[in-house]
CSV table of C-alpha atoms and ligand atoms in Angstrom, one decimal:
chain,number,residue,atom,x,y,z
O,337,MET,CA,32.9,-8.8,30.2
O,338,ASN,CA,29.3,-7.9,29.6
O,339,LEU,CA,27.4,-7.8,26.3
O,340,PHE,CA,27.2,-4.6,24.3
O,341,ASP,CA,23.5,-3.9,24.9
O,342,VAL,CA,22.0,-3.2,21.5
O,343,TYR,CA,19.0,-5.5,21.4
O,344,PRO,CA,15.7,-5.0,23.2
O,345,LEU,CA,15.1,-8.6,24.6
O,346,ASN,CA,12.1,-10.7,25.4
O,347,ASN,CA,12.8,-12.4,28.7
O,348,ILE,CA,12.6,-15.9,27.1
O,349,GLU,CA,15.4,-18.4,26.6
O,350,ILE,CA,14.8,-21.0,23.8
O,351,VAL,CA,16.3,-24.3,24.7
O,352,LYS,CA,14.7,-26.7,22.2
O,353,ALA,CA,13.1,-26.4,18.8
O,354,SER,CA,11.4,-28.6,16.2
O,355,GLY,CA,9.4,-27.8,13.1
O,356,SER,CA,7.3,-24.7,13.9
O,357,SER,CA,7.6,-25.1,17.7
O,358,VAL,CA,10.1,-23.8,20.2
O,359,TRP,CA,10.4,-24.5,23.9
O,360,ASP,CA,11.7,-22.2,26.6
O,361,ALA,CA,13.8,-23.1,29.7
O,362,GLU,CA,10.6,-23.8,31.7
O,363,GLY,CA,9.4,-26.3,29.1
O,364,ILE,CA,6.7,-24.1,27.7
O,365,GLU,CA,5.9,-24.6,24.0
O,366,TYR,CA,5.5,-21.7,21.6
O,367,LEU,CA,4.2,-21.6,18.0
O,368,ASP,CA,6.9,-20.0,16.0
O,369,LEU,CA,5.4,-17.7,13.3
O,370,TYR,CA,8.5,-15.5,13.3
O,371,GLY,CA,11.2,-18.0,12.4
O,372,GLY,CA,13.8,-15.9,14.2
O,373,HIS,CA,13.2,-13.2,11.6
O,374,ALA,CA,12.3,-15.2,8.4
O,375,VAL,CA,15.3,-17.4,8.9
O,376,ILE,CA,13.8,-20.8,9.6
O,377,SER,CA,12.6,-21.9,6.2
O,378,ILE,CA,12.4,-25.7,6.4
O,379,GLY,CA,11.5,-25.8,10.1
O,380,HIS,CA,13.7,-26.1,13.2
O,381,THR,CA,16.1,-29.0,13.6
O,382,HIS,CA,14.8,-30.7,10.4
O,383,PRO,CA,16.2,-34.3,10.5
O,384,HIS,CA,17.7,-34.1,7.0
O,385,TYR,CA,19.3,-30.7,7.7
O,386,VAL,CA,20.8,-32.0,11.1
O,387,GLN,CA,22.1,-35.1,9.4
O,388,ARG,CA,23.7,-33.2,6.5
O,389,LEU,CA,25.5,-30.8,8.8
O,390,THR,CA,26.5,-33.5,11.2
O,391,ASP,CA,28.0,-35.7,8.4
O,392,GLN,CA,29.8,-32.7,7.0
O,393,LEU,CA,31.2,-31.6,10.3
O,394,ASN,CA,32.7,-35.0,10.7
O,395,LYS,CA,34.5,-34.7,7.4
O,396,VAL,CA,35.6,-31.1,7.1
O,397,GLY,CA,33.9,-28.0,8.5
O,398,PHE,CA,35.8,-25.2,6.9
O,399,TYR,CA,38.5,-24.4,4.4
O,400,SER,CA,39.0,-21.2,2.6
O,401,ASN,CA,38.3,-20.1,-0.9
O,402,SER,CA,41.8,-21.0,-1.9
O,403,VAL,CA,41.0,-24.6,-2.7
O,404,LEU,CA,38.4,-26.5,-4.7
O,405,ILE,CA,35.1,-26.8,-2.8
O,406,PRO,CA,32.8,-28.8,-5.1
O,407,LEU,CA,29.9,-28.3,-2.6
O,408,GLN,CA,29.8,-24.7,-3.9
O,409,ASN,CA,29.2,-25.9,-7.5
O,410,GLU,CA,26.5,-28.3,-6.2
O,411,LEU,CA,24.8,-25.5,-4.4
O,412,ALA,CA,25.0,-23.2,-7.4
O,413,ALA,CA,23.5,-25.9,-9.7
O,414,LYS,CA,20.7,-26.7,-7.2
O,415,LEU,CA,19.9,-23.1,-6.6
O,416,GLY,CA,19.8,-22.4,-10.4
O,417,GLU,CA,17.4,-25.2,-10.8
O,418,VAL,CA,15.0,-24.4,-7.9
O,419,SER,CA,15.0,-20.7,-8.5
O,420,GLY,CA,14.7,-21.1,-12.3
O,421,LYS,CA,17.9,-19.1,-13.0
O,422,THR,CA,20.1,-21.8,-14.5
O,423,ASP,CA,22.2,-19.3,-16.5
O,424,TYR,CA,23.0,-17.0,-13.5
O,425,HIS,CA,26.2,-17.3,-11.4
O,426,LEU,CA,26.4,-17.6,-7.7
O,427,PHE,CA,28.7,-15.6,-5.3
O,428,LEU,CA,28.5,-16.8,-1.7
O,429,CYS,CA,28.9,-14.6,1.4
O,430,ASN,CA,27.6,-14.6,5.0
O,431,SER,CA,24.7,-12.1,5.6
O,432,GLY,CA,22.0,-10.1,3.9
O,433,ALA,CA,23.9,-6.8,4.3
O,434,GLU,CA,27.0,-8.4,2.8
O,435,ALA,CA,25.0,-9.7,-0.1
O,436,ASN,CA,23.6,-6.2,-0.8
O,437,GLU,CA,27.1,-4.6,-0.5
O,438,ASN,CA,28.4,-7.1,-3.0
O,439,ALA,CA,25.5,-6.5,-5.4
O,440,LEU,CA,26.0,-2.7,-5.3
O,441,LYS,CA,29.7,-3.1,-5.7
O,442,LEU,CA,29.2,-5.4,-8.7
O,443,ALA,CA,26.8,-2.9,-10.3
O,444,SER,CA,29.3,-0.1,-9.8
O,445,PHE,CA,32.2,-2.2,-11.3
O,446,TYR,CA,29.9,-3.1,-14.2
O,447,ASN,CA,29.0,0.4,-15.4
O,448,GLY,CA,31.6,2.5,-13.6
O,449,ARG,CA,29.0,4.7,-11.9
O,450,LYS,CA,28.2,5.8,-8.3
O,451,LYS,CA,24.6,6.7,-7.8
O,452,VAL,CA,22.0,4.3,-6.5
O,453,ILE,CA,18.2,4.6,-6.4
O,454,ALA,CA,16.6,3.2,-3.2
O,455,PHE,CA,13.1,3.6,-1.8
O,456,LYS,CA,11.3,5.1,1.1
O,457,GLY,CA,10.7,2.4,3.8
O,458,ALA,CA,13.6,0.3,2.5
O,459,PHE,CA,15.8,-1.8,4.7
O,460,HIS,CA,19.0,-3.3,3.1
O,461,GLY,CA,21.2,-3.9,6.1
O,462,ARG,CA,23.5,-2.2,8.6
O,463,THR,CA,26.8,-2.0,6.9
O,464,SER,CA,28.5,0.7,4.7
O,465,LEU,CA,26.5,1.3,1.5
O,466,ALA,CA,23.6,-1.1,2.5
O,467,VAL,CA,22.8,1.1,5.5
O,468,SER,CA,23.1,4.2,3.4
O,469,ALA,CA,20.5,2.8,1.1
O,470,THR,CA,18.3,2.0,4.2
O,471,ASP,CA,15.6,4.6,4.9
O,472,ASN,CA,16.4,5.0,8.6
O,473,PRO,CA,18.6,8.0,9.5
O,474,LYS,CA,18.9,6.8,13.1
O,475,ILE,CA,21.1,3.9,12.1
O,476,ILE,CA,23.2,5.7,9.5
O,477,ALA,CA,26.5,6.9,11.2
O,478,PRO,CA,28.1,10.0,9.9
O,479,VAL,CA,30.8,7.9,8.2
O,480,ASN,CA,28.0,6.2,6.1
O,481,GLU,CA,26.5,9.4,4.9
O,482,THR,CA,26.7,9.8,1.2
O,483,ASP,CA,25.2,11.8,-1.7
O,484,ASN,CA,25.2,8.7,-3.9
O,485,ILE,CA,21.8,7.4,-2.7
O,486,ILE,CA,18.6,8.9,-4.2
O,487,PHE,CA,15.5,7.9,-2.2
O,488,LEU,CA,12.3,7.9,-4.1
O,489,PRO,CA,8.7,7.0,-2.9
O,490,LEU,CA,7.9,3.3,-3.5
O,491,ASN,CA,5.6,2.6,-6.5
O,492,ASP,CA,5.8,6.2,-7.8
O,493,GLU,CA,6.3,5.7,-11.5
O,494,ALA,CA,6.5,9.4,-12.3
O,495,ALA,CA,9.2,10.0,-9.7
O,496,LEU,CA,11.3,7.1,-11.0
O,497,THR,CA,11.0,8.2,-14.6
O,498,GLN,CA,11.9,11.8,-13.6
O,499,ALA,CA,15.0,10.5,-11.6
O,500,PHE,CA,16.2,8.6,-14.7
O,501,ASP,CA,15.5,11.7,-16.9
O,502,GLN,CA,17.7,13.7,-14.6
O,503,TYR,CA,20.5,11.3,-13.6
O,504,GLY,CA,20.1,8.4,-16.0
O,505,SER,CA,23.8,8.5,-17.2
O,506,VAL,CA,25.2,8.3,-13.6
O,507,ILE,CA,22.8,5.7,-12.0
O,508,ALA,CA,24.7,2.5,-11.2
O,509,ALA,CA,21.8,0.6,-9.8
O,510,VAL,CA,18.2,0.5,-8.5
O,511,ILE,CA,17.8,-1.6,-5.4
O,512,ILE,CA,14.4,-2.7,-4.2
O,513,GLU,CA,12.7,-5.3,-2.0
O,514,GLY,CA,9.9,-7.2,-3.7
O,515,ILE,CA,8.0,-6.8,-0.5
O,516,GLN,CA,9.4,-4.4,2.1
O,517,GLY,CA,9.8,-6.4,5.4
O,518,VAL,CA,11.1,-4.0,8.0
O,519,GLY,CA,9.1,-1.3,6.2
O,520,GLY,CA,5.9,-3.1,7.2
O,521,ILE,CA,5.1,-5.6,4.4
O,522,LYS,CA,4.6,-3.2,1.5
O,523,GLU,CA,4.7,-4.7,-1.9
O,524,ALA,CA,6.5,-3.2,-4.9
O,525,SER,CA,3.7,-3.1,-7.6
O,526,ILE,CA,4.1,-5.2,-10.7
O,527,PRO,CA,4.1,-2.2,-13.1
O,528,PHE,CA,6.7,-0.5,-10.9
O,529,LEU,CA,9.1,-3.5,-11.1
O,530,GLN,CA,8.5,-3.6,-14.9
O,531,LEU,CA,9.3,0.1,-15.2
O,532,ILE,CA,12.5,-0.5,-13.2
O,533,ARG,CA,13.5,-3.2,-15.6
O,534,SER,CA,12.9,-1.1,-18.7
O,535,LEU,CA,14.5,2.1,-17.3
O,536,CYS,CA,17.6,0.1,-16.2
O,537,ASP,CA,17.8,-1.5,-19.7
O,538,GLN,CA,17.5,1.9,-21.4
O,539,ASN,CA,20.1,3.5,-19.1
O,540,ASN,CA,22.6,0.6,-18.6
O,541,ALA,CA,21.8,0.6,-14.9
O,542,VAL,CA,21.6,-2.6,-12.8
O,543,TYR,CA,18.4,-3.8,-11.3
O,544,ILE,CA,19.1,-5.4,-7.9
O,545,ALA,CA,16.3,-7.4,-6.3
O,546,ASP,CA,16.8,-7.5,-2.5
O,547,SER,CA,15.3,-10.9,-1.8
O,548,VAL,CA,16.9,-11.3,1.6
O,549,GLN,CA,13.5,-11.4,3.4
O,550,CYS,CA,10.9,-11.8,0.6
O,551,GLY,CA,12.8,-14.4,-1.3
O,552,TYR,CA,13.7,-18.0,-1.1
O,553,GLY,CA,10.3,-19.3,-1.8
O,554,ARG,CA,8.5,-17.5,1.0
O,555,THR,CA,5.8,-15.9,-1.3
O,556,GLY,CA,5.2,-19.0,-3.4
O,557,LEU,CA,7.6,-18.0,-6.2
O,558,PHE,CA,11.3,-18.4,-5.5
O,559,TYR,CA,11.9,-14.6,-5.9
O,560,SER,CA,8.9,-12.4,-5.2
O,561,HIS,CA,10.1,-9.9,-7.7
O,562,ASP,CA,9.5,-12.4,-10.4
O,563,TYR,CA,5.7,-12.0,-10.1
O,564,ALA,CA,6.3,-9.0,-12.4
O,565,GLY,CA,7.3,-11.3,-15.2
O,566,VAL,CA,10.7,-9.6,-15.7
O,567,GLU,CA,14.1,-10.7,-14.4
O,568,ALA,CA,16.4,-8.7,-12.1
O,569,ASP,CA,20.2,-8.5,-12.9
O,570,VAL,CA,21.2,-9.5,-9.4
O,571,TYR,CA,19.1,-11.2,-6.7
O,572,THR,CA,20.4,-11.0,-3.1
O,573,MET,CA,19.6,-13.7,-0.6
O,574,ALA,CA,20.3,-14.7,3.0
O,575,LYS,CA,17.9,-15.5,5.9
O,576,GLY,CA,16.0,-18.6,4.7
O,577,MET,CA,19.0,-19.8,2.7
O,578,GLY,CA,20.7,-21.7,5.5
O,579,ASN,CA,17.7,-22.3,7.9
O,580,GLY,CA,19.8,-20.6,10.6
O,581,PHE,CA,23.3,-21.4,9.4
O,582,PRO,CA,24.8,-18.0,8.3
O,583,VAL,CA,25.0,-18.2,4.6
O,584,ALA,CA,24.1,-15.6,2.0
O,585,GLY,CA,24.6,-15.1,-1.7
O,586,ILE,CA,24.0,-13.2,-4.9
O,587,SER,CA,22.6,-14.7,-8.0
O,588,ILE,CA,24.2,-12.8,-10.9
O,589,ALA,CA,23.0,-12.5,-14.5
O,590,PRO,CA,25.3,-13.8,-17.2
O,591,LYS,CA,26.2,-10.4,-18.6
O,592,PHE,CA,28.5,-9.7,-15.6
O,593,LYS,CA,32.0,-10.9,-16.2
O,594,PRO,CA,34.1,-11.8,-13.1
O,595,TRP,CA,37.8,-11.3,-12.5
O,596,HIS,CA,40.0,-12.7,-9.8
O,597,GLY,CA,39.7,-10.5,-6.7
O,598,MET,CA,36.6,-8.6,-7.8
O,599,LEU,CA,34.6,-10.0,-4.8
O,600,GLY,CA,35.7,-12.1,-1.9
O,601,THR,CA,35.2,-13.2,1.7
O,602,THR,CA,36.9,-15.6,4.2
O,603,PHE,CA,33.9,-17.5,5.4
O,604,GLY,CA,31.6,-17.3,2.4
O,605,GLY,CA,30.8,-20.6,0.8
O,606,ASN,CA,32.5,-22.8,3.5
O,607,HIS,CA,31.7,-26.5,3.6
O,608,LEU,CA,29.1,-26.2,6.4
O,609,ALA,CA,27.4,-23.3,4.8
O,610,CYS,CA,27.1,-25.2,1.5
O,611,VAL,CA,25.6,-28.3,3.1
O,612,ALA,CA,23.2,-26.1,5.1
O,613,GLY,CA,22.1,-24.4,1.8
O,614,LEU,CA,21.9,-27.7,0.0
O,615,ALA,CA,19.8,-29.3,2.7
O,616,VAL,CA,17.3,-26.4,2.6
O,617,LEU,CA,16.9,-26.6,-1.2
O,618,GLU,CA,16.6,-30.4,-1.1
O,619,ILE,CA,13.8,-30.2,1.5
O,620,MET,CA,12.1,-27.3,-0.4
O,621,GLU,CA,12.0,-29.4,-3.5
O,622,GLN,CA,11.2,-32.7,-2.0
O,623,ASP,CA,8.3,-31.4,0.2
O,624,ASN,CA,7.1,-28.8,-2.4
O,625,LEU,CA,7.5,-26.0,0.2
O,626,MET,CA,6.9,-23.1,-2.2
O,627,LYS,CA,3.5,-24.5,-3.1
O,628,ASN,CA,2.8,-25.0,0.6
O,629,ALA,CA,3.8,-21.4,1.4
O,630,GLU,CA,1.4,-20.2,-1.2
O,631,LYS,CA,-1.4,-22.5,0.0
O,632,VAL,CA,-1.2,-21.8,3.7
O,633,GLY,CA,-0.4,-18.2,3.1
O,634,ASN,CA,-3.5,-17.7,0.9
O,635,TYR,CA,-5.5,-19.4,3.6
O,636,LEU,CA,-4.2,-17.1,6.3
O,637,ILE,CA,-4.6,-13.9,4.2
O,638,LYS,CA,-8.2,-14.8,3.3
O,639,ALA,CA,-9.1,-15.6,6.9
O,640,LEU,CA,-7.4,-12.5,8.3
O,641,LYS,CA,-9.2,-10.2,5.8
O,642,GLU,CA,-12.5,-11.3,7.3
O,643,ILE,CA,-11.5,-10.0,10.8
O,644,PRO,CA,-13.1,-6.6,11.3
O,645,GLU,CA,-10.7,-5.3,13.9
O,646,ILE,CA,-7.8,-5.4,11.4
O,647,LYS,CA,-7.0,-2.2,9.5
O,648,GLU,CA,-5.2,-3.9,6.6
O,649,VAL,CA,-3.8,-7.3,5.7
O,650,ARG,CA,-0.8,-7.1,3.3
O,651,GLY,CA,1.7,-9.5,1.7
O,652,ARG,CA,1.9,-12.7,-0.3
O,653,GLY,CA,2.4,-16.4,0.7
O,654,LEU,CA,4.0,-16.7,4.2
O,655,MET,CA,5.1,-13.1,4.3
O,656,ILE,CA,2.1,-11.4,5.9
O,657,GLY,CA,1.6,-8.0,7.5
O,658,ILE,CA,-1.4,-7.4,9.8
O,659,GLU,CA,-1.9,-3.7,10.4
O,660,LEU,CA,-3.7,-2.9,13.6
O,661,PRO,CA,-5.3,0.3,14.7
O,662,ASP,CA,-3.6,2.4,17.5
O,663,THR,CA,-6.4,1.3,19.8
O,664,LEU,CA,-4.8,-2.2,19.9
O,665,PRO,CA,-1.2,-1.6,20.9
O,666,ASN,CA,-0.5,-4.8,22.9
O,667,VAL,CA,-1.6,-7.6,20.6
O,668,LYS,CA,1.9,-8.7,19.7
O,669,LYS,CA,3.1,-8.8,23.3
O,670,ASP,CA,-0.1,-10.7,24.3
O,671,LEU,CA,0.4,-13.2,21.5
O,672,LEU,CA,3.8,-14.0,22.9
O,673,PHE,CA,3.3,-13.9,26.6
O,674,LYS,CA,-0.4,-15.0,27.0
O,675,HIS,CA,-0.9,-17.1,23.9
O,676,LYS,CA,2.6,-18.4,23.4
O,677,ILE,CA,3.0,-17.4,19.8
O,678,PHE,CA,6.1,-15.7,18.3
O,679,THR,CA,5.4,-13.1,15.6
O,680,GLY,CA,7.4,-10.3,14.2
O,681,GLU,CA,6.5,-6.6,14.2
O,682,ALA,CA,7.0,-3.4,12.2
O,683,LYS,CA,6.3,0.2,13.1
O,684,PRO,CA,3.9,1.6,13.9
O,685,ASN,CA,1.5,-1.3,14.7
O,686,VAL,CA,2.0,-4.1,12.2
O,687,ILE,CA,2.3,-7.8,13.1
O,688,ARG,CA,4.6,-9.6,10.7
O,689,LEU,CA,4.2,-13.4,10.1
O,690,LEU,CA,7.3,-15.0,8.7
O,691,PRO,CA,7.0,-18.7,9.6
O,692,ALA,CA,8.7,-21.7,8.2
O,693,LEU,CA,7.5,-22.6,4.7
O,694,ASN,CA,6.1,-26.0,5.9
O,695,LEU,CA,3.6,-24.4,8.3
O,696,THR,CA,0.4,-26.4,8.3
O,697,ILE,CA,-3.2,-25.4,8.0
O,698,ALA,CA,-3.6,-26.7,11.6
O,699,HIS,CA,-0.9,-24.2,12.7
O,700,ALA,CA,-2.7,-21.5,10.8
O,701,ASP,CA,-6.0,-22.3,12.5
O,702,GLN,CA,-4.3,-22.3,15.9
O,703,PHE,CA,-2.9,-18.9,15.2
O,704,LEU,CA,-6.3,-17.5,13.9
O,705,ASN,CA,-8.1,-18.8,17.0
O,706,GLU,CA,-5.6,-17.3,19.5
O,707,PHE,CA,-5.3,-14.1,17.5
O,708,LYS,CA,-9.1,-13.5,17.6
O,709,ILE,CA,-9.0,-13.9,21.4
O,710,ALA,CA,-5.9,-11.6,21.6
O,711,LEU,CA,-7.8,-8.9,19.7
O,712,LYS,CA,-10.5,-8.9,22.3
O,713,GLY,CA,-7.8,-8.0,24.9
X,993,PLP,C1,15.3,-6.9,3.0
X,993,PLP,C2,16.5,-7.1,3.8
X,993,PLP,N1,17.7,-6.8,3.3
X,993,PLP,C3,18.8,-7.0,4.0
X,993,PLP,C4,18.8,-7.4,5.3
X,993,PLP,C5,20.1,-7.5,6.1
X,993,PLP,O1,20.3,-8.8,6.4
X,993,PLP,P1,21.4,-9.2,7.6
X,993,PLP,O2,20.8,-8.9,8.9
X,993,PLP,O3,21.6,-10.7,7.4
X,993,PLP,O4,22.6,-8.5,7.3
X,993,PLP,C6,17.5,-7.6,5.9
X,993,PLP,C7,17.4,-8.0,7.4
X,993,PLP,O5,16.4,-7.9,8.0
X,993,PLP,C8,16.4,-7.4,5.2
X,993,PLP,O6,15.2,-7.6,5.7
């Protein structure tokens, strides 16, 4: 059997990883500023993480949600503390798309409505309603087409107000990334997030903060949406939550009341997923990684803004988009193959930096030096 060929691949096999470095099969070291798509939050093969998972695997790796799993309560308590949402409740699942599916479903159960407001440039995942709320017709199969999603321009306060004037009584939820990732590192403005909060309150709609990529401390605050000073009803998380172990979740405001069978999953919240999640939060807290993300991120953003070839630098903390002119189409490829640095990308010509939150200033300097050379071709 061959693989179903859906991914454009770089011809590199990674065989070893540590911190912000990865090594290929030829022994060549790369600086990893991509983190396998914002997933590596505490660095590759962190000793505490490896120990936690190894110890747990030697006890029990998996049992289903039909028995007590106290590790889930521990993870919920720790997440509440580190994220500052101690009165929220946690539902655990396995991926970002699944987190968004569950958040949308929860909203619809809550107010009995069907319509969802999403935004131009959004990416919420590749399943069912998550893909319908994603602004990319190419990946929406006919079976996922629905009239229930209303797409509005990002940060357009008038359009949002008008949509609520028109459909207010049937809107189940507004779903928004604090900073669009796949969309090219575009920030939701603070007044816009505040308006979402107040229109949702006035219309009994649910404000869903998709924090799958921009969350989990990457921008310096646990949830980037919280820079607006208002809370979302549901925060969705995945990527950095397990540092590579597939674990995701939704953090749910106290006003939502659960009933047995309302949400569920086989793998969600299994023993290994919980210890992966706990190890990440323990390291984030112990090593002050949110502060580090803010410090090293600000350092990078400031330095990048001084480079004249760059069209625009966007983002916060360690979620950075570098928009390049069309005249420099090969920089990302050159960074990888000539300078041995992994970065992400977004269309049309944006380089995305999504490194581990313990990236050092020395790593940042290494990148800046190589990047300036890459810009010269
Ligand atoms: C903002 C956002 N939401 C949801 C997802 C989907 O996550 P997953 O690929 O884990 O399903 C992604 C993935 O890139 C994302 O960036």
